[in-house]
Amino acid sequence: AQSVTQPDIHITVSEGASLELRCNYSYGATPYLFWYVQSPGQGLQLLLKYFSGDTLVQGIKGFEAEFKRSQSSFNLRKPSVHWSDAAEYFCAVGAGTASKLTFGTGTRLQVTL
Amino acid sequence: GAVVSQHPSWVICKSGTSVKIECRSLDFQATTMFWYRQFPKQSLMLMATSNEGSKATYEQGVEKDKFLINHASLTLSTLTVTSAHPEDSSFYICSAARTSGDEEQYFGPGTRLTVT
Protein backbone atom coordinates (compact mmCIF):
# COMPACT_ATOMS: atom_id res chain seq x y z
CA ALA A 1 0.00 0.00 0.00
CA GLN A 2 1.17 3.49 -0.69
CA SER A 3 1.87 5.90 2.12
CA VAL A 4 3.42 9.26 2.80
CA THR A 5 5.14 10.30 6.01
CA GLN A 6 5.78 13.87 7.02
CA PRO A 7 7.72 13.59 10.28
CA ASP A 8 7.39 17.23 11.28
CA ILE A 9 3.93 18.28 12.42
CA HIS A 10 4.86 21.86 13.14
CA ILE A 11 7.90 23.93 12.17
CA THR A 12 8.70 27.50 13.13
CA VAL A 13 11.29 29.51 11.23
CA SER A 14 12.29 33.13 11.19
CA GLU A 15 11.57 35.21 8.15
CA GLY A 16 14.55 35.10 5.84
CA ALA A 17 15.77 31.78 7.16
CA SER A 18 15.99 28.67 5.03
CA LEU A 19 13.38 25.95 5.17
CA GLU A 20 13.31 22.23 4.62
CA LEU A 21 10.17 20.13 5.01
CA ARG A 22 10.65 16.40 5.03
CA CYS A 23 8.63 13.83 3.13
CA ASN A 24 9.13 10.09 2.85
CA TYR A 25 6.98 7.88 0.70
CA SER A 26 6.21 4.26 0.07
CA TYR A 27 4.94 3.33 -3.36
CA GLY A 28 5.01 0.14 -5.37
CA ALA A 29 5.67 1.62 -8.76
CA THR A 30 7.31 4.76 -10.07
CA PRO A 31 5.57 7.50 -8.17
CA TYR A 32 4.32 10.90 -9.07
CA LEU A 33 5.23 13.11 -6.12
CA PHE A 34 3.64 16.40 -5.23
CA TRP A 35 3.87 19.20 -2.74
CA TYR A 36 0.75 21.25 -2.02
CA VAL A 37 0.19 24.26 0.19
CA GLN A 38 -3.08 24.92 1.99
CA SER A 39 -3.90 28.33 3.37
CA PRO A 40 -6.95 28.94 5.56
CA GLY A 41 -10.08 29.32 3.48
CA GLN A 42 -8.31 28.38 0.29
CA GLY A 43 -7.96 25.21 -1.67
CA LEU A 44 -4.80 23.23 -2.05
CA GLN A 45 -2.34 24.84 -4.40
CA LEU A 46 0.24 22.80 -6.25
CA LEU A 47 3.78 23.96 -5.50
CA LEU A 48 5.61 21.42 -7.60
CA LYS A 49 5.58 17.86 -8.84
CA TYR A 50 8.02 15.18 -9.91
CA PHE A 51 7.82 12.08 -12.02
CA SER A 52 11.00 11.74 -13.93
CA GLY A 53 14.02 13.63 -15.15
CA ASP A 54 16.09 16.01 -13.11
CA THR A 55 15.70 15.06 -9.48
CA LEU A 56 15.79 18.68 -8.36
CA VAL A 57 12.45 20.24 -9.20
CA GLN A 58 11.68 23.92 -9.20
CA GLY A 59 8.24 25.10 -8.25
CA ILE A 60 6.29 28.24 -7.68
CA LYS A 61 6.93 30.83 -4.98
CA GLY A 62 10.64 30.01 -4.88
CA PHE A 63 10.21 26.43 -3.64
CA GLU A 64 12.20 23.47 -4.82
CA ALA A 65 12.23 19.78 -3.97
CA GLU A 66 14.73 17.02 -4.40
CA PHE A 67 13.79 13.45 -5.20
CA LYS A 68 16.06 10.83 -3.67
CA ARG A 69 15.06 7.36 -4.73
CA SER A 70 17.53 5.63 -2.41
CA GLN A 71 16.00 7.37 0.58
CA SER A 72 12.39 7.36 -0.70
CA SER A 73 12.33 11.05 0.06
CA PHE A 74 11.02 14.17 -1.60
CA ASN A 75 11.96 17.06 0.67
CA LEU A 76 10.76 20.58 0.04
CA ARG A 77 13.13 23.51 0.43
CA LYS A 78 13.16 27.25 0.21
CA PRO A 79 16.29 29.37 0.66
CA SER A 80 14.59 32.32 2.30
CA VAL A 81 11.16 32.13 3.87
CA HIS A 82 8.67 34.98 3.71
CA TRP A 83 5.97 35.64 6.29
CA SER A 84 3.37 34.85 3.63
CA ASP A 85 4.67 31.28 3.43
CA ALA A 86 3.00 30.46 6.73
CA ALA A 87 0.54 27.69 5.85
CA GLU A 88 0.00 23.95 5.91
CA TYR A 89 2.15 21.93 3.53
CA PHE A 90 1.21 18.52 2.24
CA CYS A 91 3.31 15.96 0.42
CA ALA A 92 1.38 13.52 -1.77
CA VAL A 93 1.97 10.52 -4.00
CA GLY A 94 -0.07 9.14 -6.86
CA ALA A 95 -0.01 7.25 -10.10
CA GLY A 96 -0.31 10.35 -12.25
CA THR A 97 -1.07 14.03 -12.25
CA ALA A 98 -4.80 13.43 -12.57
CA SER A 99 -5.00 10.37 -10.33
CA LYS A 100 -6.17 9.90 -6.78
CA LEU A 101 -3.58 10.98 -4.27
CA THR A 102 -2.34 9.73 -0.94
CA PHE A 103 -1.41 12.60 1.32
CA GLY A 104 0.91 12.92 4.25
CA THR A 105 -0.36 14.33 7.52
CA GLY A 106 0.94 17.77 6.70
CA THR A 107 3.43 20.17 8.24
CA ARG A 108 2.25 23.46 9.63
CA LEU A 109 4.75 26.21 8.99
CA GLN A 110 4.87 29.21 11.25
CA VAL A 111 7.04 32.17 10.29
CA THR A 112 8.23 34.59 12.92
CA LEU A 113 9.17 38.14 12.07
CA GLY B 1 -8.11 29.40 -15.43
CA ALA B 2 -8.58 25.98 -13.81
CA VAL B 3 -10.84 27.06 -10.98
CA VAL B 4 -12.83 24.64 -8.87
CA SER B 5 -15.59 25.90 -6.64
CA GLN B 6 -17.50 24.26 -3.84
CA HIS B 7 -20.88 25.20 -2.46
CA PRO B 8 -21.63 25.78 0.26
CA SER B 9 -18.37 26.76 1.90
CA TRP B 10 -19.84 26.13 5.33
CA VAL B 11 -22.98 24.34 6.43
CA ILE B 12 -24.57 23.39 9.71
CA CYS B 13 -27.23 20.71 9.78
CA LYS B 14 -29.12 18.79 12.40
CA SER B 15 -28.45 15.17 13.12
CA GLY B 16 -30.54 12.91 10.91
CA THR B 17 -30.87 15.31 8.02
CA SER B 18 -29.11 15.19 4.66
CA VAL B 19 -26.86 17.79 3.14
CA LYS B 20 -25.60 18.18 -0.41
CA ILE B 21 -22.23 19.63 -1.35
CA GLU B 22 -21.51 20.74 -4.90
CA CYS B 23 -18.18 20.71 -6.67
CA ARG B 24 -17.90 22.60 -9.94
CA SER B 25 -15.10 23.06 -12.41
CA LEU B 26 -15.74 26.60 -13.59
CA ASP B 27 -13.60 26.91 -16.69
CA PHE B 28 -12.70 23.40 -17.76
CA GLN B 29 -14.24 20.01 -18.23
CA ALA B 30 -13.44 17.32 -15.72
CA THR B 31 -13.97 13.68 -16.51
CA THR B 32 -12.87 12.73 -13.04
CA MET B 33 -13.47 14.34 -9.69
CA PHE B 34 -12.20 13.20 -6.34
CA TRP B 35 -13.76 13.68 -2.93
CA TYR B 36 -11.54 13.94 0.13
CA ARG B 37 -12.29 14.32 3.79
CA GLN B 38 -10.03 16.20 6.16
CA PHE B 39 -10.32 15.97 9.92
CA PRO B 40 -8.98 18.85 12.02
CA LYS B 41 -5.22 19.00 11.89
CA GLN B 42 -5.08 15.79 9.91
CA SER B 43 -4.42 14.76 6.37
CA LEU B 44 -6.79 14.48 3.46
CA MET B 45 -8.30 11.03 3.09
CA LEU B 46 -9.71 10.01 -0.26
CA MET B 47 -13.35 9.03 -0.01
CA ALA B 48 -14.26 8.29 -3.61
CA THR B 49 -13.46 8.80 -7.24
CA SER B 50 -16.26 10.20 -9.35
CA ASN B 51 -16.37 9.71 -13.11
CA GLU B 52 -18.87 11.51 -15.27
CA GLY B 53 -21.74 9.30 -16.30
CA SER B 54 -20.78 6.32 -14.18
CA LYS B 55 -20.98 5.16 -10.60
CA ALA B 56 -18.45 6.45 -8.17
CA THR B 57 -15.68 4.23 -6.86
CA TYR B 58 -15.50 4.33 -3.09
CA GLU B 59 -12.44 3.73 -0.98
CA GLN B 60 -12.43 0.92 1.51
CA GLY B 61 -14.30 1.80 4.65
CA VAL B 62 -16.39 4.57 3.10
CA GLU B 63 -20.12 3.91 3.29
CA LYS B 64 -21.48 4.38 -0.20
CA ASP B 65 -25.07 4.55 1.05
CA LYS B 66 -24.17 7.32 3.43
CA PHE B 67 -22.02 9.39 1.12
CA LEU B 68 -23.86 9.55 -2.18
CA ILE B 69 -21.84 10.88 -5.07
CA ASN B 70 -23.28 11.96 -8.38
CA HIS B 71 -21.24 13.19 -11.32
CA ALA B 72 -23.97 14.34 -13.65
CA SER B 73 -21.94 16.46 -16.00
CA LEU B 74 -18.38 17.27 -16.95
CA THR B 75 -18.44 20.28 -14.66
CA LEU B 76 -20.45 19.16 -11.65
CA SER B 77 -20.15 16.49 -8.99
CA THR B 78 -22.22 16.36 -5.83
CA LEU B 79 -21.65 14.70 -2.49
CA THR B 80 -24.72 14.08 -0.36
CA VAL B 81 -24.22 13.14 3.25
CA THR B 82 -27.36 11.24 4.20
CA SER B 83 -28.72 10.94 7.72
CA ALA B 84 -25.84 12.99 9.01
CA HIS B 85 -24.44 12.44 12.48
CA PRO B 86 -22.01 14.53 14.52
CA GLU B 87 -19.16 12.20 13.58
CA ASP B 88 -19.68 13.23 9.95
CA SER B 89 -18.60 16.73 10.86
CA SER B 90 -15.51 17.41 8.83
CA PHE B 91 -13.95 19.40 6.04
CA TYR B 92 -14.83 17.98 2.62
CA ILE B 93 -12.62 18.84 -0.32
CA CYS B 94 -13.09 17.99 -3.96
CA SER B 95 -10.62 18.03 -6.80
CA ALA B 96 -11.26 17.95 -10.52
CA ALA B 97 -8.97 16.52 -13.16
CA ARG B 98 -8.89 18.09 -16.58
CA THR B 99 -10.20 16.02 -19.42
CA SER B 100 -7.39 17.08 -21.68
CA GLY B 101 -4.39 19.34 -21.83
CA ASP B 102 -2.18 19.35 -18.80
CA GLU B 103 -4.24 16.67 -17.10
CA GLU B 104 -3.67 18.30 -13.78
CA GLN B 105 -6.09 18.15 -10.94
CA TYR B 106 -7.30 21.24 -9.17
CA PHE B 107 -8.69 21.47 -5.70
CA GLY B 108 -11.75 23.27 -4.47
CA PRO B 109 -11.64 25.46 -1.35
CA GLY B 110 -13.48 22.90 0.73
CA THR B 111 -16.77 22.73 2.61
CA ARG B 112 -16.94 22.75 6.38
CA LEU B 113 -19.79 20.53 7.59
CA THR B 114 -20.95 20.71 11.18
CA VAL B 115 -23.64 18.32 12.34
CA THR B 116 -25.37 19.25 15.58
PDB file of C-alpha atoms in Angstrom:
ATOM      1  CA  ALA A   1       0.000   0.000   0.000  1.00  0.00           C
ATOM      2  CA  GLN A   2       1.173   3.493  -0.692  1.00  0.00           C
ATOM      3  CA  SER A   3       1.867   5.900   2.118  1.00  0.00           C
ATOM      4  CA  VAL A   4       3.420   9.258   2.796  1.00  0.00           C
ATOM      5  CA  THR A   5       5.144  10.300   6.006  1.00  0.00           C
ATOM      6  CA  GLN A   6       5.775  13.870   7.024  1.00  0.00           C
ATOM      7  CA  PRO A   7       7.719  13.593  10.276  1.00  0.00           C
ATOM      8  CA  ASP A   8       7.387  17.227  11.281  1.00  0.00           C
ATOM      9  CA  ILE A   9       3.932  18.280  12.424  1.00  0.00           C
ATOM     10  CA  HIS A  10       4.861  21.857  13.140  1.00  0.00           C
ATOM     11  CA  ILE A  11       7.897  23.935  12.168  1.00  0.00           C
ATOM     12  CA  THR A  12       8.704  27.498  13.126  1.00  0.00           C
ATOM     13  CA  VAL A  13      11.293  29.510  11.232  1.00  0.00           C
ATOM     14  CA  SER A  14      12.286  33.127  11.191  1.00  0.00           C
ATOM     15  CA  GLU A  15      11.574  35.212   8.150  1.00  0.00           C
ATOM     16  CA  GLY A  16      14.553  35.100   5.842  1.00  0.00           C
ATOM     17  CA  ALA A  17      15.772  31.775   7.159  1.00  0.00           C
ATOM     18  CA  SER A  18      15.985  28.671   5.032  1.00  0.00           C
ATOM     19  CA  LEU A  19      13.381  25.954   5.173  1.00  0.00           C
ATOM     20  CA  GLU A  20      13.308  22.231   4.616  1.00  0.00           C
ATOM     21  CA  LEU A  21      10.172  20.135   5.005  1.00  0.00           C
ATOM     22  CA  ARG A  22      10.650  16.397   5.032  1.00  0.00           C
ATOM     23  CA  CYS A  23       8.631  13.828   3.126  1.00  0.00           C
ATOM     24  CA  ASN A  24       9.134  10.095   2.846  1.00  0.00           C
ATOM     25  CA  TYR A  25       6.980   7.883   0.699  1.00  0.00           C
ATOM     26  CA  SER A  26       6.213   4.260   0.075  1.00  0.00           C
ATOM     27  CA  TYR A  27       4.936   3.325  -3.359  1.00  0.00           C
ATOM     28  CA  GLY A  28       5.009   0.137  -5.367  1.00  0.00           C
ATOM     29  CA  ALA A  29       5.670   1.622  -8.758  1.00  0.00           C
ATOM     30  CA  THR A  30       7.312   4.758 -10.073  1.00  0.00           C
ATOM     31  CA  PRO A  31       5.565   7.501  -8.170  1.00  0.00           C
ATOM     32  CA  TYR A  32       4.317  10.903  -9.075  1.00  0.00           C
ATOM     33  CA  LEU A  33       5.229  13.113  -6.125  1.00  0.00           C
ATOM     34  CA  PHE A  34       3.636  16.401  -5.227  1.00  0.00           C
ATOM     35  CA  TRP A  35       3.872  19.204  -2.737  1.00  0.00           C
ATOM     36  CA  TYR A  36       0.751  21.250  -2.017  1.00  0.00           C
ATOM     37  CA  VAL A  37       0.187  24.257   0.191  1.00  0.00           C
ATOM     38  CA  GLN A  38      -3.079  24.915   1.992  1.00  0.00           C
ATOM     39  CA  SER A  39      -3.899  28.331   3.371  1.00  0.00           C
ATOM     40  CA  PRO A  40      -6.951  28.943   5.556  1.00  0.00           C
ATOM     41  CA  GLY A  41     -10.081  29.323   3.484  1.00  0.00           C
ATOM     42  CA  GLN A  42      -8.306  28.376   0.292  1.00  0.00           C
ATOM     43  CA  GLY A  43      -7.958  25.207  -1.675  1.00  0.00           C
ATOM     44  CA  LEU A  44      -4.795  23.234  -2.046  1.00  0.00           C
ATOM     45  CA  GLN A  45      -2.342  24.836  -4.400  1.00  0.00           C
ATOM     46  CA  LEU A  46       0.242  22.796  -6.250  1.00  0.00           C
ATOM     47  CA  LEU A  47       3.779  23.956  -5.498  1.00  0.00           C
ATOM     48  CA  LEU A  48       5.614  21.419  -7.603  1.00  0.00           C
ATOM     49  CA  LYS A  49       5.580  17.858  -8.844  1.00  0.00           C
ATOM     50  CA  TYR A  50       8.017  15.181  -9.906  1.00  0.00           C
ATOM     51  CA  PHE A  51       7.817  12.076 -12.023  1.00  0.00           C
ATOM     52  CA  SER A  52      11.003  11.740 -13.929  1.00  0.00           C
ATOM     53  CA  GLY A  53      14.015  13.629 -15.151  1.00  0.00           C
ATOM     54  CA  ASP A  54      16.091  16.015 -13.110  1.00  0.00           C
ATOM     55  CA  THR A  55      15.704  15.055  -9.476  1.00  0.00           C
ATOM     56  CA  LEU A  56      15.792  18.684  -8.359  1.00  0.00           C
ATOM     57  CA  VAL A  57      12.452  20.242  -9.200  1.00  0.00           C
ATOM     58  CA  GLN A  58      11.682  23.921  -9.197  1.00  0.00           C
ATOM     59  CA  GLY A  59       8.241  25.102  -8.249  1.00  0.00           C
ATOM     60  CA  ILE A  60       6.290  28.244  -7.681  1.00  0.00           C
ATOM     61  CA  LYS A  61       6.929  30.826  -4.980  1.00  0.00           C
ATOM     62  CA  GLY A  62      10.638  30.009  -4.882  1.00  0.00           C
ATOM     63  CA  PHE A  63      10.207  26.434  -3.643  1.00  0.00           C
ATOM     64  CA  GLU A  64      12.203  23.466  -4.819  1.00  0.00           C
ATOM     65  CA  ALA A  65      12.227  19.781  -3.972  1.00  0.00           C
ATOM     66  CA  GLU A  66      14.730  17.016  -4.397  1.00  0.00           C
ATOM     67  CA  PHE A  67      13.793  13.447  -5.195  1.00  0.00           C
ATOM     68  CA  LYS A  68      16.064  10.831  -3.675  1.00  0.00           C
ATOM     69  CA  ARG A  69      15.063   7.362  -4.734  1.00  0.00           C
ATOM     70  CA  SER A  70      17.533   5.633  -2.411  1.00  0.00           C
ATOM     71  CA  GLN A  71      15.996   7.367   0.583  1.00  0.00           C
ATOM     72  CA  SER A  72      12.394   7.363  -0.699  1.00  0.00           C
ATOM     73  CA  SER A  73      12.335  11.050   0.062  1.00  0.00           C
ATOM     74  CA  PHE A  74      11.020  14.172  -1.602  1.00  0.00           C
ATOM     75  CA  ASN A  75      11.962  17.057   0.670  1.00  0.00           C
ATOM     76  CA  LEU A  76      10.756  20.580   0.039  1.00  0.00           C
ATOM     77  CA  ARG A  77      13.133  23.507   0.425  1.00  0.00           C
ATOM     78  CA  LYS A  78      13.161  27.255   0.212  1.00  0.00           C
ATOM     79  CA  PRO A  79      16.288  29.370   0.657  1.00  0.00           C
ATOM     80  CA  SER A  80      14.591  32.325   2.299  1.00  0.00           C
ATOM     81  CA  VAL A  81      11.158  32.128   3.872  1.00  0.00           C
ATOM     82  CA  HIS A  82       8.674  34.982   3.715  1.00  0.00           C
ATOM     83  CA  TRP A  83       5.971  35.642   6.288  1.00  0.00           C
ATOM     84  CA  SER A  84       3.371  34.853   3.629  1.00  0.00           C
ATOM     85  CA  ASP A  85       4.672  31.283   3.426  1.00  0.00           C
ATOM     86  CA  ALA A  86       3.004  30.456   6.732  1.00  0.00           C
ATOM     87  CA  ALA A  87       0.536  27.694   5.855  1.00  0.00           C
ATOM     88  CA  GLU A  88      -0.002  23.946   5.912  1.00  0.00           C
ATOM     89  CA  TYR A  89       2.147  21.933   3.529  1.00  0.00           C
ATOM     90  CA  PHE A  90       1.210  18.519   2.237  1.00  0.00           C
ATOM     91  CA  CYS A  91       3.309  15.960   0.425  1.00  0.00           C
ATOM     92  CA  ALA A  92       1.382  13.520  -1.770  1.00  0.00           C
ATOM     93  CA  VAL A  93       1.973  10.521  -3.997  1.00  0.00           C
ATOM     94  CA  GLY A  94      -0.070   9.141  -6.857  1.00  0.00           C
ATOM     95  CA  ALA A  95      -0.007   7.254 -10.102  1.00  0.00           C
ATOM     96  CA  GLY A  96      -0.312  10.348 -12.247  1.00  0.00           C
ATOM     97  CA  THR A  97      -1.070  14.035 -12.254  1.00  0.00           C
ATOM     98  CA  ALA A  98      -4.800  13.432 -12.568  1.00  0.00           C
ATOM     99  CA  SER A  99      -5.005  10.370 -10.327  1.00  0.00           C
ATOM    100  CA  LYS A 100      -6.166   9.901  -6.781  1.00  0.00           C
ATOM    101  CA  LEU A 101      -3.583  10.979  -4.273  1.00  0.00           C
ATOM    102  CA  THR A 102      -2.343   9.734  -0.936  1.00  0.00           C
ATOM    103  CA  PHE A 103      -1.414  12.604   1.318  1.00  0.00           C
ATOM    104  CA  GLY A 104       0.909  12.922   4.252  1.00  0.00           C
ATOM    105  CA  THR A 105      -0.357  14.328   7.520  1.00  0.00           C
ATOM    106  CA  GLY A 106       0.938  17.766   6.704  1.00  0.00           C
ATOM    107  CA  THR A 107       3.425  20.175   8.239  1.00  0.00           C
ATOM    108  CA  ARG A 108       2.250  23.464   9.629  1.00  0.00           C
ATOM    109  CA  LEU A 109       4.753  26.212   8.986  1.00  0.00           C
ATOM    110  CA  GLN A 110       4.873  29.209  11.248  1.00  0.00           C
ATOM    111  CA  VAL A 111       7.042  32.170  10.290  1.00  0.00           C
ATOM    112  CA  THR A 112       8.228  34.587  12.917  1.00  0.00           C
ATOM    113  CA  LEU A 113       9.173  38.140  12.072  1.00  0.00           C
TER     114      LEU A 113
ATOM    115  CA  GLY B   1      -8.113  29.403 -15.431  1.00  0.00           C
ATOM    116  CA  ALA B   2      -8.583  25.981 -13.807  1.00  0.00           C
ATOM    117  CA  VAL B   3     -10.836  27.059 -10.983  1.00  0.00           C
ATOM    118  CA  VAL B   4     -12.829  24.639  -8.870  1.00  0.00           C
ATOM    119  CA  SER B   5     -15.585  25.895  -6.638  1.00  0.00           C
ATOM    120  CA  GLN B   6     -17.500  24.257  -3.842  1.00  0.00           C
ATOM    121  CA  HIS B   7     -20.884  25.198  -2.459  1.00  0.00           C
ATOM    122  CA  PRO B   8     -21.630  25.778   0.264  1.00  0.00           C
ATOM    123  CA  SER B   9     -18.372  26.758   1.897  1.00  0.00           C
ATOM    124  CA  TRP B  10     -19.845  26.132   5.328  1.00  0.00           C
ATOM    125  CA  VAL B  11     -22.977  24.338   6.426  1.00  0.00           C
ATOM    126  CA  ILE B  12     -24.573  23.389   9.712  1.00  0.00           C
ATOM    127  CA  CYS B  13     -27.235  20.714   9.781  1.00  0.00           C
ATOM    128  CA  LYS B  14     -29.120  18.793  12.397  1.00  0.00           C
ATOM    129  CA  SER B  15     -28.446  15.172  13.124  1.00  0.00           C
ATOM    130  CA  GLY B  16     -30.541  12.908  10.909  1.00  0.00           C
ATOM    131  CA  THR B  17     -30.870  15.309   8.020  1.00  0.00           C
ATOM    132  CA  SER B  18     -29.110  15.185   4.662  1.00  0.00           C
ATOM    133  CA  VAL B  19     -26.855  17.787   3.145  1.00  0.00           C
ATOM    134  CA  LYS B  20     -25.604  18.180  -0.409  1.00  0.00           C
ATOM    135  CA  ILE B  21     -22.234  19.632  -1.349  1.00  0.00           C
ATOM    136  CA  GLU B  22     -21.512  20.741  -4.902  1.00  0.00           C
ATOM    137  CA  CYS B  23     -18.176  20.705  -6.669  1.00  0.00           C
ATOM    138  CA  ARG B  24     -17.899  22.597  -9.945  1.00  0.00           C
ATOM    139  CA  SER B  25     -15.098  23.061 -12.410  1.00  0.00           C
ATOM    140  CA  LEU B  26     -15.738  26.601 -13.587  1.00  0.00           C
ATOM    141  CA  ASP B  27     -13.603  26.905 -16.685  1.00  0.00           C
ATOM    142  CA  PHE B  28     -12.704  23.401 -17.763  1.00  0.00           C
ATOM    143  CA  GLN B  29     -14.244  20.009 -18.234  1.00  0.00           C
ATOM    144  CA  ALA B  30     -13.438  17.320 -15.716  1.00  0.00           C
ATOM    145  CA  THR B  31     -13.966  13.677 -16.506  1.00  0.00           C
ATOM    146  CA  THR B  32     -12.867  12.726 -13.037  1.00  0.00           C
ATOM    147  CA  MET B  33     -13.474  14.338  -9.694  1.00  0.00           C
ATOM    148  CA  PHE B  34     -12.205  13.198  -6.337  1.00  0.00           C
ATOM    149  CA  TRP B  35     -13.762  13.682  -2.932  1.00  0.00           C
ATOM    150  CA  TYR B  36     -11.542  13.937   0.132  1.00  0.00           C
ATOM    151  CA  ARG B  37     -12.289  14.316   3.792  1.00  0.00           C
ATOM    152  CA  GLN B  38     -10.033  16.196   6.156  1.00  0.00           C
ATOM    153  CA  PHE B  39     -10.317  15.968   9.916  1.00  0.00           C
ATOM    154  CA  PRO B  40      -8.984  18.846  12.015  1.00  0.00           C
ATOM    155  CA  LYS B  41      -5.222  19.003  11.894  1.00  0.00           C
ATOM    156  CA  GLN B  42      -5.080  15.794   9.914  1.00  0.00           C
ATOM    157  CA  SER B  43      -4.424  14.759   6.375  1.00  0.00           C
ATOM    158  CA  LEU B  44      -6.795  14.475   3.461  1.00  0.00           C
ATOM    159  CA  MET B  45      -8.298  11.031   3.090  1.00  0.00           C
ATOM    160  CA  LEU B  46      -9.710  10.012  -0.258  1.00  0.00           C
ATOM    161  CA  MET B  47     -13.354   9.032  -0.011  1.00  0.00           C
ATOM    162  CA  ALA B  48     -14.263   8.287  -3.607  1.00  0.00           C
ATOM    163  CA  THR B  49     -13.461   8.803  -7.243  1.00  0.00           C
ATOM    164  CA  SER B  50     -16.258  10.205  -9.353  1.00  0.00           C
ATOM    165  CA  ASN B  51     -16.365   9.706 -13.110  1.00  0.00           C
ATOM    166  CA  GLU B  52     -18.868  11.510 -15.271  1.00  0.00           C
ATOM    167  CA  GLY B  53     -21.738   9.302 -16.298  1.00  0.00           C
ATOM    168  CA  SER B  54     -20.784   6.319 -14.176  1.00  0.00           C
ATOM    169  CA  LYS B  55     -20.983   5.161 -10.597  1.00  0.00           C
ATOM    170  CA  ALA B  56     -18.446   6.449  -8.168  1.00  0.00           C
ATOM    171  CA  THR B  57     -15.682   4.229  -6.864  1.00  0.00           C
ATOM    172  CA  TYR B  58     -15.498   4.327  -3.094  1.00  0.00           C
ATOM    173  CA  GLU B  59     -12.440   3.729  -0.977  1.00  0.00           C
ATOM    174  CA  GLN B  60     -12.430   0.916   1.511  1.00  0.00           C
ATOM    175  CA  GLY B  61     -14.297   1.798   4.649  1.00  0.00           C
ATOM    176  CA  VAL B  62     -16.388   4.566   3.104  1.00  0.00           C
ATOM    177  CA  GLU B  63     -20.123   3.906   3.294  1.00  0.00           C
ATOM    178  CA  LYS B  64     -21.484   4.381  -0.204  1.00  0.00           C
ATOM    179  CA  ASP B  65     -25.073   4.547   1.046  1.00  0.00           C
ATOM    180  CA  LYS B  66     -24.173   7.319   3.428  1.00  0.00           C
ATOM    181  CA  PHE B  67     -22.018   9.387   1.116  1.00  0.00           C
ATOM    182  CA  LEU B  68     -23.863   9.548  -2.182  1.00  0.00           C
ATOM    183  CA  ILE B  69     -21.838  10.877  -5.075  1.00  0.00           C
ATOM    184  CA  ASN B  70     -23.283  11.956  -8.382  1.00  0.00           C
ATOM    185  CA  HIS B  71     -21.243  13.187 -11.319  1.00  0.00           C
ATOM    186  CA  ALA B  72     -23.971  14.344 -13.647  1.00  0.00           C
ATOM    187  CA  SER B  73     -21.944  16.461 -16.000  1.00  0.00           C
ATOM    188  CA  LEU B  74     -18.375  17.269 -16.949  1.00  0.00           C
ATOM    189  CA  THR B  75     -18.440  20.281 -14.664  1.00  0.00           C
ATOM    190  CA  LEU B  76     -20.447  19.164 -11.649  1.00  0.00           C
ATOM    191  CA  SER B  77     -20.151  16.494  -8.994  1.00  0.00           C
ATOM    192  CA  THR B  78     -22.216  16.365  -5.826  1.00  0.00           C
ATOM    193  CA  LEU B  79     -21.649  14.702  -2.493  1.00  0.00           C
ATOM    194  CA  THR B  80     -24.721  14.079  -0.362  1.00  0.00           C
ATOM    195  CA  VAL B  81     -24.224  13.139   3.248  1.00  0.00           C
ATOM    196  CA  THR B  82     -27.356  11.242   4.196  1.00  0.00           C
ATOM    197  CA  SER B  83     -28.721  10.944   7.722  1.00  0.00           C
ATOM    198  CA  ALA B  84     -25.840  12.992   9.013  1.00  0.00           C
ATOM    199  CA  HIS B  85     -24.437  12.440  12.482  1.00  0.00           C
ATOM    200  CA  PRO B  86     -22.010  14.528  14.519  1.00  0.00           C
ATOM    201  CA  GLU B  87     -19.160  12.200  13.575  1.00  0.00           C
ATOM    202  CA  ASP B  88     -19.683  13.225   9.947  1.00  0.00           C
ATOM    203  CA  SER B  89     -18.602  16.732  10.858  1.00  0.00           C
ATOM    204  CA  SER B  90     -15.514  17.411   8.827  1.00  0.00           C
ATOM    205  CA  PHE B  91     -13.946  19.398   6.040  1.00  0.00           C
ATOM    206  CA  TYR B  92     -14.834  17.983   2.624  1.00  0.00           C
ATOM    207  CA  ILE B  93     -12.622  18.842  -0.321  1.00  0.00           C
ATOM    208  CA  CYS B  94     -13.088  17.990  -3.964  1.00  0.00           C
ATOM    209  CA  SER B  95     -10.617  18.032  -6.805  1.00  0.00           C
ATOM    210  CA  ALA B  96     -11.261  17.951 -10.521  1.00  0.00           C
ATOM    211  CA  ALA B  97      -8.965  16.521 -13.158  1.00  0.00           C
ATOM    212  CA  ARG B  98      -8.889  18.090 -16.585  1.00  0.00           C
ATOM    213  CA  THR B  99     -10.202  16.021 -19.423  1.00  0.00           C
ATOM    214  CA  SER B 100      -7.385  17.080 -21.683  1.00  0.00           C
ATOM    215  CA  GLY B 101      -4.391  19.338 -21.834  1.00  0.00           C
ATOM    216  CA  ASP B 102      -2.185  19.350 -18.803  1.00  0.00           C
ATOM    217  CA  GLU B 103      -4.238  16.671 -17.101  1.00  0.00           C
ATOM    218  CA  GLU B 104      -3.669  18.301 -13.784  1.00  0.00           C
ATOM    219  CA  GLN B 105      -6.091  18.155 -10.937  1.00  0.00           C
ATOM    220  CA  TYR B 106      -7.298  21.239  -9.172  1.00  0.00           C
ATOM    221  CA  PHE B 107      -8.693  21.470  -5.701  1.00  0.00           C
ATOM    222  CA  GLY B 108     -11.749  23.274  -4.468  1.00  0.00           C
ATOM    223  CA  PRO B 109     -11.638  25.461  -1.353  1.00  0.00           C
ATOM    224  CA  GLY B 110     -13.480  22.904   0.734  1.00  0.00           C
ATOM    225  CA  THR B 111     -16.775  22.730   2.608  1.00  0.00           C
ATOM    226  CA  ARG B 112     -16.939  22.746   6.379  1.00  0.00           C
ATOM    227  CA  LEU B 113     -19.793  20.528   7.591  1.00  0.00           C
ATOM    228  CA  THR B 114     -20.947  20.714  11.177  1.00  0.00           C
ATOM    229  CA  VAL B 115     -23.644  18.323  12.341  1.00  0.00           C
ATOM    230  CA  THR B 116     -25.371  19.252  15.575  1.00  0.00           C
TER     231      THR B 116
END
